[in-house]
mmCIF file of C-alpha atoms in Angstrom:
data_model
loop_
_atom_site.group_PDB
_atom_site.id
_atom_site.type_symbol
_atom_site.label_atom_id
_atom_site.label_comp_id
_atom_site.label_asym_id
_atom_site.label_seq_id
_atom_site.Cartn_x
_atom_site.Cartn_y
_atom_site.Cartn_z
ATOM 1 C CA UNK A 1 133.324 139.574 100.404
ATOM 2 C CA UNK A 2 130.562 138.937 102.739
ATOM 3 C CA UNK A 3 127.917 135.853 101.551
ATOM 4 C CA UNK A 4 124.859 137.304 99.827
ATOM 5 C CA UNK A 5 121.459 137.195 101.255
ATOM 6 C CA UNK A 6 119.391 134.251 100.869
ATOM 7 C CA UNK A 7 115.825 134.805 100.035
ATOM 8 C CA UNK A 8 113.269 132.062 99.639
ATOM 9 C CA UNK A 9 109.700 132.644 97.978
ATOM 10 C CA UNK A 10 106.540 130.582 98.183
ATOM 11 C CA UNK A 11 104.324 131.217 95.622
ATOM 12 C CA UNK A 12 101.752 129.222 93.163
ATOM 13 C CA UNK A 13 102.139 132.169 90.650
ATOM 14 C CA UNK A 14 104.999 131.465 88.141
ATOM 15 C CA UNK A 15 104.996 134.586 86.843
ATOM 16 C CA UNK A 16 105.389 136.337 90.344
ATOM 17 C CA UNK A 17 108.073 134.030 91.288
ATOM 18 C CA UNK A 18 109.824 135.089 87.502
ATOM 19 C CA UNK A 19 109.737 138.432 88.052
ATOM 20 C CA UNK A 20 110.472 138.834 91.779
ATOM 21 C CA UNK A 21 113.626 136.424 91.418
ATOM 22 C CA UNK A 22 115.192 138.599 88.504
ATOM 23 C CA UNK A 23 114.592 141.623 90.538
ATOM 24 C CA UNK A 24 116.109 139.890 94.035
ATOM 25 C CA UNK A 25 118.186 138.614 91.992
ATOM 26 C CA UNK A 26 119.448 142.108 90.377
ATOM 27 C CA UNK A 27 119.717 143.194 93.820
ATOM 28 C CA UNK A 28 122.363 140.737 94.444
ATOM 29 C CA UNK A 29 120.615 138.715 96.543
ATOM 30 C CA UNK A 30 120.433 134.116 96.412
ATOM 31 C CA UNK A 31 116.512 133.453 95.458
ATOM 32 C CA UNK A 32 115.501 130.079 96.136
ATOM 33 C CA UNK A 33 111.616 129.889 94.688
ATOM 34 C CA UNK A 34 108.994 126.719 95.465
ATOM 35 C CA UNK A 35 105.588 126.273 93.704
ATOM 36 C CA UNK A 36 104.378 124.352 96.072
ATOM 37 C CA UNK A 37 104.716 123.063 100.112
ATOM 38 C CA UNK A 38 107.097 119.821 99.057
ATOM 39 C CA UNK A 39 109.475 122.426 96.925
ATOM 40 C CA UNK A 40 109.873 124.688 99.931
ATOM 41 C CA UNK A 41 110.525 121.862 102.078
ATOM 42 C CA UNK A 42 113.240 120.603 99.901
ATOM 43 C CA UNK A 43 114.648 123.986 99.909
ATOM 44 C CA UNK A 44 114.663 124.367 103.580
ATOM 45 C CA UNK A 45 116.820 120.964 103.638
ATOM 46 C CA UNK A 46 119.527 122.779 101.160
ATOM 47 C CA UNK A 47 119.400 125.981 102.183
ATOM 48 C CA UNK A 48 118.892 128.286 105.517
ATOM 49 C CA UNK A 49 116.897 131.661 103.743
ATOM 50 C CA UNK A 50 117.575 134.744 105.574
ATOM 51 C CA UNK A 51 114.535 136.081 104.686
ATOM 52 C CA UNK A 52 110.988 133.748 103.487
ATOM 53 C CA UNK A 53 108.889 135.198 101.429
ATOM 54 C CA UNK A 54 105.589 133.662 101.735
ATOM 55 C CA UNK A 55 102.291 134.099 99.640
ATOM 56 C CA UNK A 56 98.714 134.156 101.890
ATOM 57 C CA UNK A 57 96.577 132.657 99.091
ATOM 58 C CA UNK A 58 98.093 129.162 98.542
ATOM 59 C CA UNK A 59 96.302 126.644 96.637
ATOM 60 C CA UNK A 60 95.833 124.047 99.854
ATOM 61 C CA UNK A 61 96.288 126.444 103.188
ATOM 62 C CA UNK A 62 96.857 130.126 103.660
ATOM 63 C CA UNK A 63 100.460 130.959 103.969
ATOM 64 C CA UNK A 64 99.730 132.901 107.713
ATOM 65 C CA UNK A 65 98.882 129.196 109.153
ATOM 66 C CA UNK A 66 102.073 128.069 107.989
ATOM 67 C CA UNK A 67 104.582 130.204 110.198
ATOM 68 C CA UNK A 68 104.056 128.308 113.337
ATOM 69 C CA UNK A 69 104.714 124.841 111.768
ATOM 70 C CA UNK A 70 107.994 126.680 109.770
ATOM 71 C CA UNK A 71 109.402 127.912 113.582
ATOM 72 C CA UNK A 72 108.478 124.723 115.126
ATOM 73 C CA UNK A 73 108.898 121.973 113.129
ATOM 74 C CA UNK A 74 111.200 123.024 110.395
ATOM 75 C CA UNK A 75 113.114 125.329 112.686
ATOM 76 C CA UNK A 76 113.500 128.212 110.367
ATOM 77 C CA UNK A 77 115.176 131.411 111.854
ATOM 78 C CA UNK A 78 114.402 133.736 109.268
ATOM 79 C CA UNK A 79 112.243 136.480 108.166
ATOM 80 C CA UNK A 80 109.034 134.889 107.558
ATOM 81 C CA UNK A 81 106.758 137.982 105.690
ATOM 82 C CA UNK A 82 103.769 137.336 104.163
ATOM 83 C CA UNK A 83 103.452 138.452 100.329
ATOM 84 C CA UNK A 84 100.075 139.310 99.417
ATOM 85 C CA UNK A 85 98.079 142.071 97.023
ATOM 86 C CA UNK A 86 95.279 141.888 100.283
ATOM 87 C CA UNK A 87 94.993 145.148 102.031
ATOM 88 C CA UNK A 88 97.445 146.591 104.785
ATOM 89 C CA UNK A 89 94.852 146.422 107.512
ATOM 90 C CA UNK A 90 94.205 142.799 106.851
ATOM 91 C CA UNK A 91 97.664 141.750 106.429
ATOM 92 C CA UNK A 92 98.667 143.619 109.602
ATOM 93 C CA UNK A 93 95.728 141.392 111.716
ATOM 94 C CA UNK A 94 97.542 138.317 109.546
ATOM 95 C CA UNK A 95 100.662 139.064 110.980
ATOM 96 C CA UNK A 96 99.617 139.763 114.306
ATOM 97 C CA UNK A 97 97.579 136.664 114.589
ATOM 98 C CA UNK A 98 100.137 134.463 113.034
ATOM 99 C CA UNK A 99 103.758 135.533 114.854
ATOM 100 C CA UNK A 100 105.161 136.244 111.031
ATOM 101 C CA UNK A 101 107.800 138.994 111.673
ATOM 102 C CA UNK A 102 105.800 141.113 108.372
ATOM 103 C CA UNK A 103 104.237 141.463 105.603
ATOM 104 C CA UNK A 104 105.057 142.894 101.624
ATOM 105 C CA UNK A 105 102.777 144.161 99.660
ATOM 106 C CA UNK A 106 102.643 142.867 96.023
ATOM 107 C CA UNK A 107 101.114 145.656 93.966
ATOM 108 C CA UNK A 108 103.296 148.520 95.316
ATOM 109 C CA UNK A 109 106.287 148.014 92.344
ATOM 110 C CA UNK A 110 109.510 146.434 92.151
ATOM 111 C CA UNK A 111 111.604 149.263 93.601
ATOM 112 C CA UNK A 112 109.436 149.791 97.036
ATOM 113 C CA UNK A 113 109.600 145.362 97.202
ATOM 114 C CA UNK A 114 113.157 145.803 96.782
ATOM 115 C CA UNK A 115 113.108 148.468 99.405
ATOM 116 C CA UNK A 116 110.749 146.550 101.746
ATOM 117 C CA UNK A 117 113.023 143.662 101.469
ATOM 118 C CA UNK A 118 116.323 145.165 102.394
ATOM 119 C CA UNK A 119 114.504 146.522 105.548
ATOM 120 C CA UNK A 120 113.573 143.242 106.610
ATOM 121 C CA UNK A 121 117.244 141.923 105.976
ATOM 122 C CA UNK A 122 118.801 144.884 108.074
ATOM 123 C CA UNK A 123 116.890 144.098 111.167
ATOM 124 C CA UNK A 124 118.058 142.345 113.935
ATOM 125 C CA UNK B 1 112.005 125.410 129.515
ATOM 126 C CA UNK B 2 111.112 122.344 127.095
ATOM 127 C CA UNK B 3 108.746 123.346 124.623
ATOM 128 C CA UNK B 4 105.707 120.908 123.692
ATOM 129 C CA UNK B 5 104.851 120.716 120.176
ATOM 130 C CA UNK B 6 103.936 118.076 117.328
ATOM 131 C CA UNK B 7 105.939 115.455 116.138
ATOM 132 C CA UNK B 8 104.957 113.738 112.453
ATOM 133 C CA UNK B 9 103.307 110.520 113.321
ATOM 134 C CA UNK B 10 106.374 108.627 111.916
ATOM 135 C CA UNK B 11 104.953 105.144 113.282
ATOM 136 C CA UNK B 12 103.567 102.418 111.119
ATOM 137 C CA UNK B 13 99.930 104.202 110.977
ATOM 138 C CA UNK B 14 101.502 107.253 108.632
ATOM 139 C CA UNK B 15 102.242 104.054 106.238
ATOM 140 C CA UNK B 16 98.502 103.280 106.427
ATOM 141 C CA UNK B 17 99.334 99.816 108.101
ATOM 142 C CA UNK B 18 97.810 98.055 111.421
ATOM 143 C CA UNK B 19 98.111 100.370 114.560
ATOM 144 C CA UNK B 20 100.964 99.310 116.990
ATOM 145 C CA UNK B 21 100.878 100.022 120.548
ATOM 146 C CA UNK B 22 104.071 101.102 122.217
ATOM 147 C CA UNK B 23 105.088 102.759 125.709
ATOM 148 C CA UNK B 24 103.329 105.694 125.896
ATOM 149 C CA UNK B 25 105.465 108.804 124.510
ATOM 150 C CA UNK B 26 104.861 112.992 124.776
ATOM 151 C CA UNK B 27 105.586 115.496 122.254
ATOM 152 C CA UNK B 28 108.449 117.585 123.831
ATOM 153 C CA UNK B 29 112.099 119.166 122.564
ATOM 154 C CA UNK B 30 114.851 118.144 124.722
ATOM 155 C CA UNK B 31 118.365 118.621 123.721
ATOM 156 C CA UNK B 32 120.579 115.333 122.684
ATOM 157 C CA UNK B 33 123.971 115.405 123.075
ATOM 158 C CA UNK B 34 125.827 111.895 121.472
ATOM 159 C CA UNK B 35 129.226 111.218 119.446
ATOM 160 C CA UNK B 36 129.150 110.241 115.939
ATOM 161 C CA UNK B 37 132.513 109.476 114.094
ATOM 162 C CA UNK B 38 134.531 111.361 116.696
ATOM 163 C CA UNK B 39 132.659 114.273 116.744
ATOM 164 C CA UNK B 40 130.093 115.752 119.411
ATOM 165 C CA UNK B 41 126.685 116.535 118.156
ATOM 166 C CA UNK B 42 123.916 118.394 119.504
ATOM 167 C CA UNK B 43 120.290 117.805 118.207
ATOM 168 C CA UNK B 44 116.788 117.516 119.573
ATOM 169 C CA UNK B 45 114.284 114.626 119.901
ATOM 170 C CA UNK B 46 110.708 115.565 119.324
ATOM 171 C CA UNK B 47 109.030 112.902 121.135
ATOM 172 C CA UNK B 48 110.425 110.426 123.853
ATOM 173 C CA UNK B 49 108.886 107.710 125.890
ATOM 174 C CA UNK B 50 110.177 104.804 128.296
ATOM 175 C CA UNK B 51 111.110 103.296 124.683
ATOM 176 C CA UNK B 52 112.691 105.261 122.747
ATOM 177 C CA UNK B 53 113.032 108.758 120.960
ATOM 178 C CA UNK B 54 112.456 110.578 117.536
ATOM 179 C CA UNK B 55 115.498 112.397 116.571
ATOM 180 C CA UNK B 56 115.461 115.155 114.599
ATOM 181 C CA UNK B 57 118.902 115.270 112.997
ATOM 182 C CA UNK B 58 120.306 115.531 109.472
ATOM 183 C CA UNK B 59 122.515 113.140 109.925
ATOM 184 C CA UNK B 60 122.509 109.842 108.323
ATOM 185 C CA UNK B 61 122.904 107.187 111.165
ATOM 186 C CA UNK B 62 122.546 103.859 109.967
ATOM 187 C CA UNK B 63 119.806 101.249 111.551
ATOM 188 C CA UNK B 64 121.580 99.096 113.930
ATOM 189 C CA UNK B 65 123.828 101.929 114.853
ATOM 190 C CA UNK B 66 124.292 102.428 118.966
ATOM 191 C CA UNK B 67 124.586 105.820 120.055
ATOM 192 C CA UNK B 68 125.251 107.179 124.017
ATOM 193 C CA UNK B 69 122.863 109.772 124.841
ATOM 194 C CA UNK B 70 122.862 112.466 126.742
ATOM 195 C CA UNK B 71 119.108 113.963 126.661
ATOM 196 C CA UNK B 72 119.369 117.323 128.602
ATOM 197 C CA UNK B 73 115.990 117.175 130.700
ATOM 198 C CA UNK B 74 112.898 119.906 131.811
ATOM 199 C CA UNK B 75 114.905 120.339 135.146
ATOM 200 C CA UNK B 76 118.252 120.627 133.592
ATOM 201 C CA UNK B 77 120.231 117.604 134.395
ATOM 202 C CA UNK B 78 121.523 115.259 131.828
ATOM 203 C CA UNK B 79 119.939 111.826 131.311
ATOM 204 C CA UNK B 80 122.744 109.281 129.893
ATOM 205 C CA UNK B 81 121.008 106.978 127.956
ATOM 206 C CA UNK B 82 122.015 104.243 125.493
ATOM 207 C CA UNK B 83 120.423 103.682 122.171
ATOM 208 C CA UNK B 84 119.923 102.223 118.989
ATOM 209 C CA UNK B 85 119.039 103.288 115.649
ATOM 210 C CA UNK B 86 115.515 101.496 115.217
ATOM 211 C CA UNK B 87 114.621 102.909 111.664
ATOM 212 C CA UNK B 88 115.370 105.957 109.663
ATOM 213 C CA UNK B 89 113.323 108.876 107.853
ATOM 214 C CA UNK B 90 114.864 107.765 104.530
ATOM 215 C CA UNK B 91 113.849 104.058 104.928
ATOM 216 C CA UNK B 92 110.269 105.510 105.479
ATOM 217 C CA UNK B 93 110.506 108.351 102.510
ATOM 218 C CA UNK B 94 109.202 110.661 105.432
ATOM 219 C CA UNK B 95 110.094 114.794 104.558
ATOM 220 C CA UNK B 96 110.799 115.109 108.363
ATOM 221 C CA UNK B 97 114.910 114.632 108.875
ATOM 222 C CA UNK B 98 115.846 111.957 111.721
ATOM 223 C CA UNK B 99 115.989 108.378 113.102
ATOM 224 C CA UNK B 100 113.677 106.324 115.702
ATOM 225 C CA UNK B 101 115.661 105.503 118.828
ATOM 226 C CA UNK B 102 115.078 102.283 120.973
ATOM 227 C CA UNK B 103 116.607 102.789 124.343
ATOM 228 C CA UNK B 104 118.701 99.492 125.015
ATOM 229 C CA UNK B 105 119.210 98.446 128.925
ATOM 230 C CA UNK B 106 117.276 100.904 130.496
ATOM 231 C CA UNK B 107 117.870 100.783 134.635
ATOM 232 C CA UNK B 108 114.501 100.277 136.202
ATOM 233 C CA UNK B 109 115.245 104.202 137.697
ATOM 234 C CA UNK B 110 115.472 105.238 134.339
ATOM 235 C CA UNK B 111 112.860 103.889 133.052
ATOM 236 C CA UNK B 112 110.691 105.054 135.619
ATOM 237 C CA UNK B 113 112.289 108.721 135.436
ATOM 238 C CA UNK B 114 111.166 108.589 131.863
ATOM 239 C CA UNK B 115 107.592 107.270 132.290
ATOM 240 C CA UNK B 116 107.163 110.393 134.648
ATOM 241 C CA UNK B 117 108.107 112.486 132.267
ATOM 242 C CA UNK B 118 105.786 111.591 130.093
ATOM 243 C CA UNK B 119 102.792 111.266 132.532
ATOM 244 C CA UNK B 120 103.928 114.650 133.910
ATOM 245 C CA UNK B 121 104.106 116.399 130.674
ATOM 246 C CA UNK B 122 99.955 114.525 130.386
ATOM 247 C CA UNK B 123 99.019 115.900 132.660
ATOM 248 C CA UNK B 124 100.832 119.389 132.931
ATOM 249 C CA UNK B 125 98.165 120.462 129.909
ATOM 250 C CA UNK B 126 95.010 120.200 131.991
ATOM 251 C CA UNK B 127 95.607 119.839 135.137
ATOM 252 C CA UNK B 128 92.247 119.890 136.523
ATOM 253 C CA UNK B 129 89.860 118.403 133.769
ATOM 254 C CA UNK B 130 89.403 114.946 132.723
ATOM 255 C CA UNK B 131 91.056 115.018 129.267
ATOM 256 C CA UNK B 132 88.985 114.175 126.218
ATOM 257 C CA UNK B 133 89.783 111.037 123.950
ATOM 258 C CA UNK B 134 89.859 111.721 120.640
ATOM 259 C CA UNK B 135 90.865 109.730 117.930
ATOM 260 C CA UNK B 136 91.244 111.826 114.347
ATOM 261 C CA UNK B 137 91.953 109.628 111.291
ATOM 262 C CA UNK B 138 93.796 111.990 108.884
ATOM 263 C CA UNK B 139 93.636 110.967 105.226
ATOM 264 C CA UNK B 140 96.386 113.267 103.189
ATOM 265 C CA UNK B 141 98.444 111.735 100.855
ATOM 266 C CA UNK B 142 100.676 115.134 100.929
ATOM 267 C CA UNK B 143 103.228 114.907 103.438
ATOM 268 C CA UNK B 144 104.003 118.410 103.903
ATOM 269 C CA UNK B 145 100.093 118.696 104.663
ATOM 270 C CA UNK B 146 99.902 115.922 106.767
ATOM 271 C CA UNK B 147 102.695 117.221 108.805
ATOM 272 C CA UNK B 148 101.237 120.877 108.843
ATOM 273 C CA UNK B 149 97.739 119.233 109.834
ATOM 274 C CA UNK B 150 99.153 117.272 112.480
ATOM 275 C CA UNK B 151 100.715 119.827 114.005
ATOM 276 C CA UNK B 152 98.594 122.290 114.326
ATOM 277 C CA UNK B 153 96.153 119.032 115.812
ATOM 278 C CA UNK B 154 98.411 118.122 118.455
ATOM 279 C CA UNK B 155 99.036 121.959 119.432
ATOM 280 C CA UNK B 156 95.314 122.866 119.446
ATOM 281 C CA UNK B 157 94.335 119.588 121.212
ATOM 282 C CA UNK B 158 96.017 120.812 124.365
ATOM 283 C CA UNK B 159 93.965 123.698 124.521
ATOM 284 C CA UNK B 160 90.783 121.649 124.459
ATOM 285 C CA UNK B 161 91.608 119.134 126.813
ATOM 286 C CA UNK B 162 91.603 116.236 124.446
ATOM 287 C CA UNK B 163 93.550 113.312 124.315
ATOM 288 C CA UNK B 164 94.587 113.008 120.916
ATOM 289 C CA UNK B 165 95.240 110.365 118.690
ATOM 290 C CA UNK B 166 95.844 111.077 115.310
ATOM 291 C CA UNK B 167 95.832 108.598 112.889
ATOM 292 C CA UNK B 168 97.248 108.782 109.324
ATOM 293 C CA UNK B 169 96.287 107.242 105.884
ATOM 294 C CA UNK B 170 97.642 108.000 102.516
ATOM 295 C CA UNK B 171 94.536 106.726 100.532
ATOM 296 C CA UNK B 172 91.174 104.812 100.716
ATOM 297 C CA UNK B 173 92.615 101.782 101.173
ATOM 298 C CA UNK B 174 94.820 103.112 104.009
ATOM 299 C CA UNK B 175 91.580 104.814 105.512
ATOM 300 C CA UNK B 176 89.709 101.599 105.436
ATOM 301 C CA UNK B 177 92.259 99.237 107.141
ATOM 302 C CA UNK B 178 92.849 101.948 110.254
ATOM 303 C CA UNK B 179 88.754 102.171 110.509
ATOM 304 C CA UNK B 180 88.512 98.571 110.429
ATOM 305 C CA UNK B 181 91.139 97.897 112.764
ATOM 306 C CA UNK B 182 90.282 100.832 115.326
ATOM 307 C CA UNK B 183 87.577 103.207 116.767
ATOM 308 C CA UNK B 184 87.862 106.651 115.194
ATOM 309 C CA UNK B 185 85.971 109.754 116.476
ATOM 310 C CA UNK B 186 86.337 111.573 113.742
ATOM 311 C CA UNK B 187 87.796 111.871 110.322
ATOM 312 C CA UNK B 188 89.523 114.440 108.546
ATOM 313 C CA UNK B 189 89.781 113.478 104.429
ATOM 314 C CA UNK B 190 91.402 115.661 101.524
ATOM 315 C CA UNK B 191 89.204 114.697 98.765
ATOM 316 C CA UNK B 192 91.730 115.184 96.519
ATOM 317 C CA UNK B 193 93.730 112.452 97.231
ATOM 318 C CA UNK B 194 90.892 110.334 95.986
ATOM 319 C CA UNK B 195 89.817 112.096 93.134
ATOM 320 C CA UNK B 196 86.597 111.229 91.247
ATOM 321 C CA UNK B 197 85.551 109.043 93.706
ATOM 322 C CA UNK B 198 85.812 110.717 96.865
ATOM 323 C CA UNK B 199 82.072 110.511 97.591
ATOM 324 C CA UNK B 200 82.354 106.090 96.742
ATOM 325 C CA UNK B 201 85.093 106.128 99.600
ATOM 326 C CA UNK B 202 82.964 108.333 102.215
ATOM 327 C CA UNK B 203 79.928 105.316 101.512
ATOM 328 C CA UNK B 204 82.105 102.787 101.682
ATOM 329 C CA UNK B 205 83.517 104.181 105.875
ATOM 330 C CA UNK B 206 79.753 104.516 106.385
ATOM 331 C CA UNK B 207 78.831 100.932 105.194
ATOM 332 C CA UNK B 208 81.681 98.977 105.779
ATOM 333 C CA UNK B 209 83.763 100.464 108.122
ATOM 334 C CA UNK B 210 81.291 99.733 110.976
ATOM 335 C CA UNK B 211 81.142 103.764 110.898
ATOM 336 C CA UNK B 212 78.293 104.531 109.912
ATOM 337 C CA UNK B 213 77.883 107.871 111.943
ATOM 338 C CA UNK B 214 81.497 109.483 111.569
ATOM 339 C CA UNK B 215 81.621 112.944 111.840
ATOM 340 C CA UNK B 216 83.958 113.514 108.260
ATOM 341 C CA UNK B 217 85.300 116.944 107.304
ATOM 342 C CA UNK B 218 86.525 116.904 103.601
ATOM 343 C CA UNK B 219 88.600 118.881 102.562
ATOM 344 C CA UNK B 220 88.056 119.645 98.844
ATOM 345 C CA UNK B 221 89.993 121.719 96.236
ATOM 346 C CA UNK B 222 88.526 125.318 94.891
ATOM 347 C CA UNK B 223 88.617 124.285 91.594
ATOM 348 C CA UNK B 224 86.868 120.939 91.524
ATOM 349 C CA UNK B 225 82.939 121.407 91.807
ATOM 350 C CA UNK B 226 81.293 121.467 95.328
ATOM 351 C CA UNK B 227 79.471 118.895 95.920
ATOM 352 C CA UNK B 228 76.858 119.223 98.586
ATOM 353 C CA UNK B 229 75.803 115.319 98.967
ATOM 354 C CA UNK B 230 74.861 113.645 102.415
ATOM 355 C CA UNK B 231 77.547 110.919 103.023
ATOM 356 C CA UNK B 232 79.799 114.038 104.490
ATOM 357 C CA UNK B 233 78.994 115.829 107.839
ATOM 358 C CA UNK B 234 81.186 119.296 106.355
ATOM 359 C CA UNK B 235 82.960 120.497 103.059
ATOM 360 C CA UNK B 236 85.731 122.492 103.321
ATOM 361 C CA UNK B 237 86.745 124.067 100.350
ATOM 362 C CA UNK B 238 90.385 124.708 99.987
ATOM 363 C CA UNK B 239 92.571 126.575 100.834
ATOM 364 C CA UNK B 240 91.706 125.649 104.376
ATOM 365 C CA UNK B 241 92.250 128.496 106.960
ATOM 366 C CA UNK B 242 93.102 126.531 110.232
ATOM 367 C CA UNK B 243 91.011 128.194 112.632
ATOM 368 C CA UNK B 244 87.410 127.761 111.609
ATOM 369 C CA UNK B 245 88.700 123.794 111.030
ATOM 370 C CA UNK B 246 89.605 123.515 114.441
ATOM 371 C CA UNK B 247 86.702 125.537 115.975
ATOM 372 C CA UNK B 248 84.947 122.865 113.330
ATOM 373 C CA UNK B 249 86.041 120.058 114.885
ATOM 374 C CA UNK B 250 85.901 121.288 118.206
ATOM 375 C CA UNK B 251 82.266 121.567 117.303
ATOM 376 C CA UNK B 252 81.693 117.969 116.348
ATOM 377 C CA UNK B 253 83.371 116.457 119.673
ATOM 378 C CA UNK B 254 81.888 118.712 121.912
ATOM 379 C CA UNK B 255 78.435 117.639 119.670
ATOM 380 C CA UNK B 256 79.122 113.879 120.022
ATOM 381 C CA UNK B 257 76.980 111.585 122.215
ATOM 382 C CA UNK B 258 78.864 110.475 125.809
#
C-alpha cells in the first residue's frame, strides 16, 4: 500500500487549519499544520511534505516572500501553493513573481480544494 | 554550477556578542562528501573560507570530531580536506541543521586554492563596479525571521553591488553592544522584540551608540498602534512585503553621504 501524501499548511487561522486538515485528512492524505514560521520549521525537520500549503497574509511576512528562502535554505522539494481568499489575477502575479509552483483559492469550497489539491499532487 | 545564496550568520554576532574577525568566507553550495561511522555521506556546506566551512547536515557530529572531506568544487574536481567539528547548531540553539568546520593542516596550495575561491566568487557578482560596504545591524529575536531576513539581504545585496555585512542582535542590549563595538550603516529593528519601549531603545542608538544619524527601519506589528515619532527614519508595518524593504533600503544607502 503505497505511503499517503504528505501535506503541510501554514496558516495563522485556527479555524482554517481545523477544517482544511479534517477534509485532507478525509481524503486520506498526512496533514502536518504550523501557526506560525518556528512550527513550520520544526515540521520541515520531521517531515518532507509533498505538497506546502502556504497562506499570503501571515502575521510577520507575506507567504509569496517565503518560497525562495523554503527552496534555498530549507531545501524543500515540494509543492509550494499559495492559499489565499485574494483574487485569481493577483495570486497569479504572486506566483509568477515568487517561483511558487501555484496557488488555491480559499473561498471556492471544500470539494474544488480537495480537487485543486490532488492536481497539484499528480504533477510531475 | 555552484549556486550562491545566504547562509544564517551562525557566528558569535547572531548571539549578540563582540564581532570576531575570521578569514574571509563566501556564501556558496558545494557538495561534501566525508565518512561518519562507516558510512558515506553526502551534504552541502553553505559557506566556506581558507578556515573552515558551515555544514548543513542533520547529523549530529560531536565538537572535537575530525572528519576527511571531500568538497566537490565550481570546476568539478574534488578538494580533500581535513576537518574538525568547531561547534554545533544545537550548542548554539540555532533552527538551521549543521556544524562549523575548522580546516586542520591546510597545505599552503590549499589554502591558497580556497582563498581564490572566495575572492573569485567576490568578485564574480560585480565585476566591473567598486562594490558598496554596507554594514546592516539586524535586530530580530525570531530566528526563522532573522534567517528569512538575512537571506533575502545577502541575495539582494549582490544585485546592488554592496558589500554586505549583516549583523545580528536578539534584543536592545544585543543592539547596543554590536553599535558600540562597530560602525553600522544602517539598522533594521522589529519593534516587537522590544515591546513598549521600542521608541526608549531607538534614543538610546541615537545618544549613546555614537549613532546619532542611523538610517533605522522598524519593523512594527499591525496590531500595535503606529507610532509616527522622529527617533525612526521609516515604519514598516507588518507583515513586511520584501520588495518595497529592499527598494527601502536601497534608498537610504544610495541617500547616504560618501
Amino acid at each position: 500500500m503505497p505511503d499517503a501524501k504528505r501535506i503541510l499548511i501554514l496558516d495563522d487561522s485556527a479555524n482554517l487549519l481545523a477544517l482544511t486538515t479534517s477534509a485532507l485528512k478525509g481524503s486520506g492524505y498526512e496533514v502536518d499544520t504550523a501557526g506560525t514560521l518556528e512550527e513550520m520549521s520544526a515540521h520541515l525537520k520531521k517531515h518532507k511534505p509533498d505538497l506546502f500549503l502556504i497562506d499570503v497574509v501571515l502575521p510577520d511576512l507575506y507567504g509569496y516572500d517565503l518560497i525562495g528562502y523554503l527552496r534555498d535554505v530549507e531545501k524543500v522539494n515540494a509543492k509550494l501553493i499559495l492559499f489565499s481568499s485574494m483574487n485569481e489575477e493577483r495570486l497569479r502575479q504572486y506566483v509568477s513573481a515568487s517561483g511558487a509552483d501555484g496557488f488555491i483559492q480559499k473561498d471556492q469550497g471544500l470539494e474544488a480544494f480537495l480537487e485543486e489539491v490532488t492536481r497539484f499532487l499528480s504533477q510531475g | 554550477m555552484a549556486t550562491l545564496y545566504f547562509v544564517p550568520d551562525q557566528s558569535d554576532n547572531a548571539r549578540g556578542k563582540k564581532f570576531v574577525q575570521r578569514a574571509p568566507r563566501c556564501d556558496l553550495i558545494l557538495k561534501v562528501a566525508f565518512e561518519h561511522l562507516g558510512q558515506l555521506q553526502d551534504d552541502y556546506l553553505t559557506n566556506i573560507g581558507s578556515g573552515g566551512i558551515f555544514l548543513r547536515t542533520p547529523l549530529p557530529l560531536p565538537v572535537g570530531q575530525s572528519l576527511q572531506l571531500t568538497i566537490s568544487l565550481p570546476t568539478g574536481e574534488p578538494l580533500d580536506v581535513e576537518g574538525e567539528v568547531a561547534w554545533t547548531s544545537s550548542e548554539r540553539k540555532t533552527e538551521v541543521q549543521g556544524v562549523g568546520i575548522a580546516f586542520r593542516n591546510l597545505d599552503a596550495g590549499t589554502k591558497a586554492r580556497l582563498e581564490l575561491l572566495v575572492k573569485a566568487r567576490e568578485t564574480a557578482a560585480v565585476p566591473s563596479k567598486q562594490k558598496v560596504p554596507v554594514h546592516l545591524l539586524l535586530q530580530e529575536n525570531n530566528q526563522i525571521l532573522r534567517e528569512i531576513f538575512s537571506y533575502e539581504l545577502y541575495k539582494f545585496s549582490r544585485t546592488q553591488g554592496w558589500e554586505l555585512e549583516l549583523s545580528h542582535a536578539e534584543n536592545g542590549d544585543g543592539t547596543m553592544k554590536l553599535l558600540k563595538a562597530r560602525r553600522a550603516n544602517l539598522a533594521i529593528i522589529d519593534l516587537d522584540s522590544v515591546p513598549g519601549t521600542f521608541l526608549e531603545l531607538v534614543g538610546q542608538v541615537r545618544n549613546q551608540s555614537g549613532h546619532s544619524a542611523l538610517p533605522i527601519v522598524g519593523l512594527l506589528g499591525h496590531e500595535t498602534p503606529m507610532r509616527t515619532d522622529g527617533p525612526l527614519t521609516m515604519l514598516v508595518k507588518k507583515p513586511v512585503a520584501m520588495k518595497p524593504l529592499l527598494a527601502t533600503l536601497a534608498a537610504l544607502v544610495a541617500a547616504r553621504p560618501s
